[in-house]
Amino acid sequence: MFDLDIRSLAAELLNISRERGTTVATVESCTGGLVAGALTSISGSSSMVLGGLVTYSNEAKTILAGVPPELIAQHGAVSEPVARAMAEGGRDRLGAKLTVSITGIAGPDGGSEAKPVGLVHFACATQGATLHREKRFTVVGRDEIRRVSVLEALDLLREAALAQP
């Protein structure tokens, strides 16, 4: 189901999490649960993965992850502030030590000059900070944008897990 790159990175993250006693959760929009799916495709993941929220609509971002509607109205769903709020809301609701969020434009429609197809914001909320990454993927096609977004989210989680004591 998931390619070797995704499975390898998911397994590496879970090994680090197991060693450090870190729990993980996801809050996903444009990836629709693929990061959680990749993590839970690895045997033994249930001891580290607490859950995942698919917050595809703006309403779901508010109801499930607690993102203030005013924040979405002011910055748009695909933005750094919303990605941060998604990660922090997911962390607070699911109780994980590390929670990654993803919000972006996978296309082929929905892009604009300011926010083109391939723009994806990632955030990872830890117990003490929230990391953010913005990517403007130039790969072609919705499936490929989603695939590289899963890799980026797993890498951000791995980086955060390695920084845990």
Coordinates of N, CA and C in Angstrom, one line a residue:
M1 N 0.8 -1.2 0.0 CA 0.0 0.0 0.0 C 0.9 1.3 0.0
F2 N 1.9 1.3 0.8 CA 2.8 2.5 0.9 C 4.1 2.1 0.3
D3 N 4.8 3.0 -0.4 CA 6.0 2.7 -1.0 C 7.1 2.5 0.1
L4 N 8.3 2.0 -0.4 CA 9.4 1.7 0.5 C 9.9 2.9 1.2
D5 N 10.0 4.0 0.6 CA 10.4 5.3 1.2 C 9.6 5.6 2.4
I6 N 8.3 5.6 2.2 CA 7.3 5.9 3.3 C 7.4 4.9 4.4
R7 N 7.4 3.6 4.1 CA 7.4 2.6 5.1 C 8.7 2.7 5.9
S8 N 9.8 2.9 5.2 CA 11.1 3.0 5.9 C 11.2 4.2 6.9
L9 N 10.7 5.3 6.5 CA 10.7 6.5 7.3 C 9.7 6.3 8.5
A10 N 8.5 5.7 8.2 CA 7.6 5.5 9.3 C 8.2 4.5 10.3
A11 N 8.8 3.5 9.9 CA 9.4 2.5 10.8 C 10.5 3.2 11.6
E12 N 11.4 4.0 11.0 CA 12.4 4.7 11.7 C 11.9 5.6 12.8
L13 N 10.8 6.4 12.4 CA 10.2 7.2 13.4 C 9.6 6.4 14.6
L14 N 9.0 5.3 14.3 CA 8.4 4.5 15.4 C 9.5 3.9 16.2
N15 N 10.6 3.5 15.7 CA 11.7 3.0 16.5 C 12.3 4.1 17.4
I16 N 12.4 5.3 16.9 CA 12.9 6.4 17.7 C 11.9 6.7 18.8
S17 N 10.6 6.7 18.5 CA 9.6 7.0 19.4 C 9.5 5.9 20.5
R18 N 9.7 4.7 20.1 CA 9.7 3.6 21.1 C 10.9 3.7 22.1
E19 N 12.0 4.0 21.5 CA 13.2 4.2 22.4 C 13.1 5.3 23.4
R20 N 12.4 6.4 22.9 CA 12.3 7.6 23.8 C 11.0 7.7 24.5
G21 N 10.1 6.7 24.4 CA 8.9 6.8 25.1 C 7.9 7.9 24.6
T22 N 8.0 8.2 23.3 CA 7.3 9.3 22.7 C 6.0 8.8 22.0
T23 N 4.9 9.5 22.2 CA 3.7 9.1 21.5 C 3.4 10.1 20.4
V24 N 2.7 9.7 19.4 CA 2.5 10.4 18.1 C 1.0 10.5 17.8
A25 N 0.6 11.6 17.2 CA -0.7 11.8 16.6 C -0.6 12.6 15.4
T26 N -1.7 12.6 14.6 CA -1.7 13.4 13.3 C -3.0 14.2 13.2
V27 N -2.9 15.3 12.5 CA -4.0 16.1 12.1 C -3.8 16.5 10.7
E28 N -4.6 15.8 9.8 CA -4.3 15.9 8.4 C -5.5 16.5 7.6
S29 N -5.1 17.4 6.6 CA -6.1 17.9 5.7 C -5.9 17.3 4.3
C30 N -4.9 17.9 3.5 CA -4.8 17.4 2.1 C -4.3 16.0 2.0
T31 N -3.7 15.4 3.0 CA -3.3 14.0 3.0 C -4.4 13.0 3.4
G32 N -5.4 13.5 4.0 CA -6.6 12.7 4.3 C -6.3 11.5 5.1
G33 N -5.4 11.5 6.0 CA -5.1 10.4 6.9 C -4.0 9.5 6.4
L34 N -3.3 9.8 5.4 CA -2.3 9.0 4.9 C -1.1 8.8 5.8
V35 N -0.8 9.9 6.6 CA 0.4 9.8 7.5 C 0.0 8.8 8.6
A36 N -1.2 8.9 9.2 CA -1.7 8.0 10.2 C -1.7 6.6 9.6
G37 N -2.1 6.4 8.4 CA -2.2 5.1 7.7 C -0.8 4.5 7.5
A38 N 0.2 5.4 7.2 CA 1.5 4.9 7.0 C 2.1 4.4 8.4
L39 N 1.9 5.2 9.4 CA 2.4 4.8 10.7 C 1.7 3.5 11.2
T40 N 0.4 3.4 11.0 CA -0.3 2.2 11.6 C -0.1 1.0 10.6
S41 N 0.5 1.2 9.5 CA 0.8 0.0 8.7 C 2.0 -0.8 9.2
I42 N 2.7 -0.2 10.2 CA 3.9 -0.8 10.8 C 3.4 -1.6 12.0
S43 N 3.8 -2.9 12.1 CA 3.4 -3.7 13.2 C 4.0 -3.1 14.5
G44 N 3.2 -3.1 15.6 CA 3.6 -2.6 16.8 C 3.4 -1.1 17.0
S45 N 2.9 -0.4 16.0 CA 2.7 1.0 16.1 C 1.7 1.4 17.2
S46 N 0.8 0.5 17.6 CA -0.3 0.9 18.5 C 0.3 1.4 19.9
S47 N 1.5 1.0 20.2 CA 2.1 1.5 21.5 C 2.6 2.9 21.4
M48 N 2.7 3.5 20.2 CA 3.2 4.9 20.0 C 2.2 5.8 19.3
V49 N 1.4 5.3 18.5 CA 0.4 6.1 17.7 C -0.9 6.2 18.5
L50 N -1.3 7.4 18.9 CA -2.5 7.5 19.7 C -3.7 7.7 18.8
G51 N -3.5 8.3 17.7 CA -4.7 8.5 16.8 C -4.4 9.6 15.7
G52 N -5.4 9.8 14.9 CA -5.3 10.8 13.9 C -6.6 11.5 13.6
L53 N -6.6 12.7 13.3 CA -7.8 13.5 12.9 C -7.7 13.9 11.4
V54 N -8.7 13.6 10.7 CA -8.8 14.0 9.3 C -9.7 15.3 9.3
T55 N -9.0 16.4 9.1 CA -9.7 17.7 9.1 C -9.7 18.4 7.8
Y56 N -10.4 17.7 6.8 CA -10.4 18.2 5.4 C -11.1 19.5 5.2
S57 N -12.2 19.7 5.9 CA -13.0 20.9 5.7 C -12.6 21.9 6.8
N58 N -12.9 23.2 6.6 CA -12.6 24.2 7.6 C -13.4 23.9 8.9
E59 N -14.6 23.4 8.7 CA -15.4 23.1 9.9 C -14.8 22.0 10.7
A60 N -14.3 21.0 10.0 CA -13.6 19.9 10.8 C -12.4 20.4 11.5
K61 N -11.6 21.3 10.9 CA -10.5 21.9 11.6 C -10.9 22.6 12.9
T62 N -12.0 23.3 12.8 CA -12.5 23.9 14.0 C -13.1 22.9 15.0
I63 N -14.0 22.0 14.6 CA -14.7 21.1 15.5 C -13.7 20.1 16.1
L64 N -12.9 19.5 15.2 CA -12.0 18.4 15.7 C -10.7 18.8 16.3
A65 N -10.1 19.9 15.7 CA -8.8 20.3 16.2 C -8.8 21.6 17.0
G66 N -10.0 22.2 17.0 CA -10.1 23.5 17.8 C -9.5 24.7 17.2
V67 N -9.3 24.7 15.8 CA -8.8 25.9 15.2 C -9.9 27.0 15.2
P68 N -9.5 28.1 15.7 CA -10.5 29.2 15.7 C -11.0 29.6 14.3
P69 N -12.3 29.7 14.0 CA -12.7 30.1 12.7 C -12.2 31.4 12.2
E70 N -11.9 32.3 13.2 CA -11.4 33.6 12.8 C -10.0 33.5 12.3
L71 N -9.2 32.5 12.8 CA -7.8 32.3 12.2 C -7.9 31.9 10.8
I72 N -8.8 31.0 10.5 CA -9.0 30.5 9.1 C -9.5 31.6 8.2
A73 N -10.4 32.4 8.7 CA -10.9 33.6 7.9 C -9.8 34.6 7.6
Q74 N -9.0 34.8 8.6 CA -7.9 35.8 8.5 C -6.7 35.3 7.6
H75 N -6.3 34.1 7.7 CA -5.1 33.6 7.0 C -5.4 32.6 6.0
G76 N -6.6 32.0 5.9 CA -6.9 30.9 5.0 C -6.5 29.6 5.6
A77 N -7.1 28.5 5.2 CA -6.9 27.2 5.8 C -5.4 26.7 5.5
V78 N -4.9 27.1 4.3 CA -3.5 26.7 4.0 C -2.6 27.9 4.4
S79 N -2.1 27.8 5.6 CA -1.3 28.9 6.2 C -0.5 28.4 7.4
E80 N 0.5 29.1 7.7 CA 1.3 28.7 8.9 C 0.5 28.8 10.2
P81 N -0.2 29.9 10.4 CA -1.0 29.9 11.7 C -2.0 28.8 11.8
V82 N -2.7 28.4 10.8 CA -3.6 27.3 10.8 C -2.9 26.0 11.0
A83 N -1.8 25.8 10.3 CA -1.1 24.5 10.6 C -0.6 24.4 12.0
R84 N -0.1 25.5 12.6 CA 0.3 25.5 14.0 C -0.9 25.2 14.9
A85 N -2.0 25.8 14.7 CA -3.2 25.6 15.5 C -3.7 24.2 15.4
M86 N -3.7 23.6 14.2 CA -4.1 22.2 14.0 C -3.2 21.3 14.8
A87 N -1.9 21.5 14.7 CA -1.0 20.6 15.5 C -1.2 20.8 17.0
E88 N -1.3 22.0 17.5 CA -1.5 22.2 18.9 C -2.8 21.7 19.4
G89 N -3.9 21.9 18.6 CA -5.2 21.4 19.0 C -5.2 19.9 19.0
G90 N -4.6 19.3 18.0 CA -4.5 17.8 18.0 C -3.7 17.3 19.2
R91 N -2.6 17.9 19.5 CA -1.8 17.5 20.6 C -2.7 17.6 21.9
D92 N -3.4 18.7 22.1 CA -4.1 18.9 23.3 C -5.3 17.9 23.4
R93 N -5.9 17.6 22.3 CA -7.1 16.7 22.3 C -6.7 15.2 22.4
L94 N -5.6 14.9 21.7 CA -5.2 13.4 21.7 C -4.2 13.1 22.8
G95 N -3.5 14.1 23.3 CA -2.6 13.9 24.4 C -1.2 13.3 24.0
A96 N -0.9 13.4 22.7 CA 0.4 12.9 22.2 C 1.6 13.9 22.6
K97 N 2.7 13.3 22.7 CA 3.9 14.1 22.9 C 4.3 14.9 21.6
L98 N 4.0 14.2 20.5 CA 4.3 14.8 19.2 C 3.1 14.7 18.3
T99 N 2.6 15.9 17.7 CA 1.5 15.8 16.8 C 1.9 16.6 15.6
V100 N 1.7 16.0 14.4 CA 2.0 16.7 13.2 C 0.7 17.1 12.5
S101 N 0.8 18.2 11.8 CA -0.4 18.6 11.0 C 0.1 19.0 9.6
I102 N -0.9 18.8 8.7 CA -0.6 19.1 7.3 C -1.8 19.8 6.7
T103 N -1.6 20.9 6.0 CA -2.7 21.6 5.3 C -2.1 22.2 4.0
G104 N -2.7 21.8 2.9 CA -2.1 22.3 1.6 C -3.0 22.2 0.5
I105 N -2.5 22.4 -0.7 CA -3.2 22.4 -1.9 C -2.6 21.4 -2.8
A106 N -3.3 20.2 -2.9 CA -2.8 19.1 -3.7 C -3.2 19.2 -5.2
G107 N -4.2 20.0 -5.5 CA -4.6 20.1 -6.9 C -5.5 19.0 -7.4
P108 N -5.7 19.0 -8.7 CA -5.1 20.0 -9.6 C -5.8 21.3 -9.6
D109 N -6.9 21.5 -8.9 CA -7.6 22.7 -8.8 C -7.3 23.3 -7.4
G110 N -7.8 24.6 -7.2 CA -7.8 25.2 -5.9 C -6.6 26.1 -5.7
G111 N -5.6 26.1 -6.6 CA -4.5 27.0 -6.4 C -4.8 28.4 -6.8
S112 N -3.9 29.3 -6.4 CA -4.0 30.7 -6.8 C -2.5 31.2 -7.0
E113 N -2.3 32.4 -7.4 CA -1.0 33.0 -7.5 C -0.3 33.0 -6.2
A114 N -1.0 33.4 -5.2 CA -0.5 33.5 -3.8 C -0.3 32.2 -3.1
K115 N -1.2 31.3 -3.4 CA -1.2 29.9 -2.9 C -1.4 28.9 -4.0
P116 N -0.3 28.6 -4.6 CA -0.3 27.7 -5.8 C -0.5 26.2 -5.4
V117 N -1.0 25.4 -6.4 CA -1.0 24.0 -6.2 C 0.4 23.5 -5.8
G118 N 0.5 22.7 -4.8 CA 1.8 22.2 -4.3 C 2.3 22.9 -3.0
L119 N 1.6 24.0 -2.6 CA 1.9 24.7 -1.4 C 1.4 23.9 -0.2
V120 N 2.2 23.5 0.7 CA 1.8 22.7 1.9 C 2.5 23.2 3.1
H121 N 1.7 23.4 4.2 CA 2.2 23.8 5.5 C 2.2 22.7 6.4
F122 N 3.3 22.5 7.1 CA 3.4 21.4 8.1 C 3.7 22.0 9.5
A123 N 3.2 21.5 10.5 CA 3.6 21.9 11.9 C 3.7 20.6 12.7
C124 N 4.6 20.7 13.7 CA 4.7 19.6 14.7 C 4.7 20.2 16.1
A125 N 3.7 19.9 16.8 CA 3.6 20.4 18.2 C 4.2 19.4 19.2
T126 N 5.1 19.8 20.0 CA 5.7 19.0 21.0 C 5.2 19.6 22.3
Q127 N 5.7 19.1 23.4 CA 5.2 19.6 24.7 C 5.7 21.0 25.0
G128 N 6.8 21.4 24.3 CA 7.4 22.7 24.6 C 7.4 23.7 23.4
A129 N 7.2 23.3 22.2 CA 7.3 24.2 21.1 C 6.5 23.6 19.9
T130 N 6.3 24.5 18.9 CA 5.7 24.0 17.7 C 6.6 24.4 16.5
L131 N 7.0 23.4 15.8 CA 7.9 23.6 14.6 C 7.0 23.8 13.4
H132 N 7.5 24.5 12.4 CA 6.7 24.7 11.2 C 7.7 24.6 10.0
R133 N 7.1 24.0 8.9 CA 7.8 24.0 7.6 C 6.8 24.4 6.5
E134 N 7.2 25.2 5.6 CA 6.4 25.5 4.4 C 7.1 24.9 3.2
K135 N 6.4 24.1 2.4 CA 7.0 23.5 1.1 C 6.2 24.0 0.0
R136 N 6.8 24.2 -1.1 CA 6.2 24.5 -2.4 C 6.7 23.4 -3.4
F137 N 6.0 22.3 -3.4 CA 6.3 21.1 -4.2 C 6.1 21.4 -5.6
T138 N 7.0 21.1 -6.5 CA 6.9 21.3 -7.9 C 6.6 19.9 -8.6
V139 N 6.4 18.9 -7.9 CA 6.1 17.6 -8.5 C 4.7 17.7 -9.1
V140 N 4.5 16.9 -10.1 CA 3.2 16.9 -10.8 C 2.2 15.9 -10.4
G141 N 1.0 16.4 -10.2 CA -0.1 15.5 -9.9 C -0.5 15.4 -8.4
R142 N -1.7 15.3 -8.2 CA -2.3 15.2 -6.8 C -1.7 14.1 -6.0
D143 N -1.6 12.9 -6.6 CA -1.1 11.8 -5.8 C 0.4 12.0 -5.4
E144 N 1.2 12.6 -6.3 CA 2.6 12.8 -6.0 C 2.7 13.9 -4.9
I145 N 1.9 14.9 -5.0 CA 2.0 16.0 -3.9 C 1.6 15.4 -2.6
R146 N 0.6 14.5 -2.6 CA 0.2 13.9 -1.3 C 1.3 13.0 -0.8
R147 N 2.0 12.2 -1.7 CA 3.0 11.3 -1.3 C 4.2 12.0 -0.7
V148 N 4.7 13.1 -1.4 CA 5.8 13.8 -0.8 C 5.5 14.6 0.4
S149 N 4.2 14.9 0.6 CA 3.7 15.5 1.8 C 3.8 14.5 3.0
V150 N 3.4 13.3 2.7 CA 3.5 12.2 3.8 C 5.0 12.1 4.2
L151 N 5.9 12.0 3.2 CA 7.3 11.9 3.5 C 7.8 13.1 4.4
E152 N 7.4 14.3 4.0 CA 7.8 15.5 4.7 C 7.3 15.5 6.1
A153 N 6.0 15.1 6.3 CA 5.4 15.0 7.7 C 6.1 14.0 8.5
L154 N 6.4 12.8 8.0 CA 7.2 11.8 8.7 C 8.6 12.3 9.1
D155 N 9.2 13.0 8.2 CA 10.6 13.5 8.5 C 10.5 14.6 9.6
L156 N 9.5 15.4 9.6 CA 9.3 16.4 10.6 C 9.1 15.8 12.0
L157 N 8.3 14.8 12.0 CA 8.0 14.0 13.2 C 9.3 13.3 13.7
R158 N 10.1 12.8 12.7 CA 11.4 12.1 13.1 C 12.3 13.1 13.7
E159 N 12.4 14.3 13.1 CA 13.3 15.4 13.6 C 12.8 15.7 15.1
A160 N 11.6 15.9 15.3 CA 11.0 16.3 16.6 C 11.3 15.1 17.6
A161 N 11.1 13.9 17.2 CA 11.3 12.8 18.1 C 12.8 12.7 18.5
L162 N 13.7 13.0 17.6 CA 15.1 12.9 17.9 C 15.5 14.0 18.9
A163 N 14.8 15.1 18.9 CA 15.0 16.2 19.8 C 14.5 16.0 21.2
Q164 N 13.6 15.0 21.3 CA 13.0 14.7 22.6 C 14.1 14.0 23.6
P165 N 14.0 14.4 24.9 CA 15.0 13.8 25.8 C 14.8 12.3 26.0

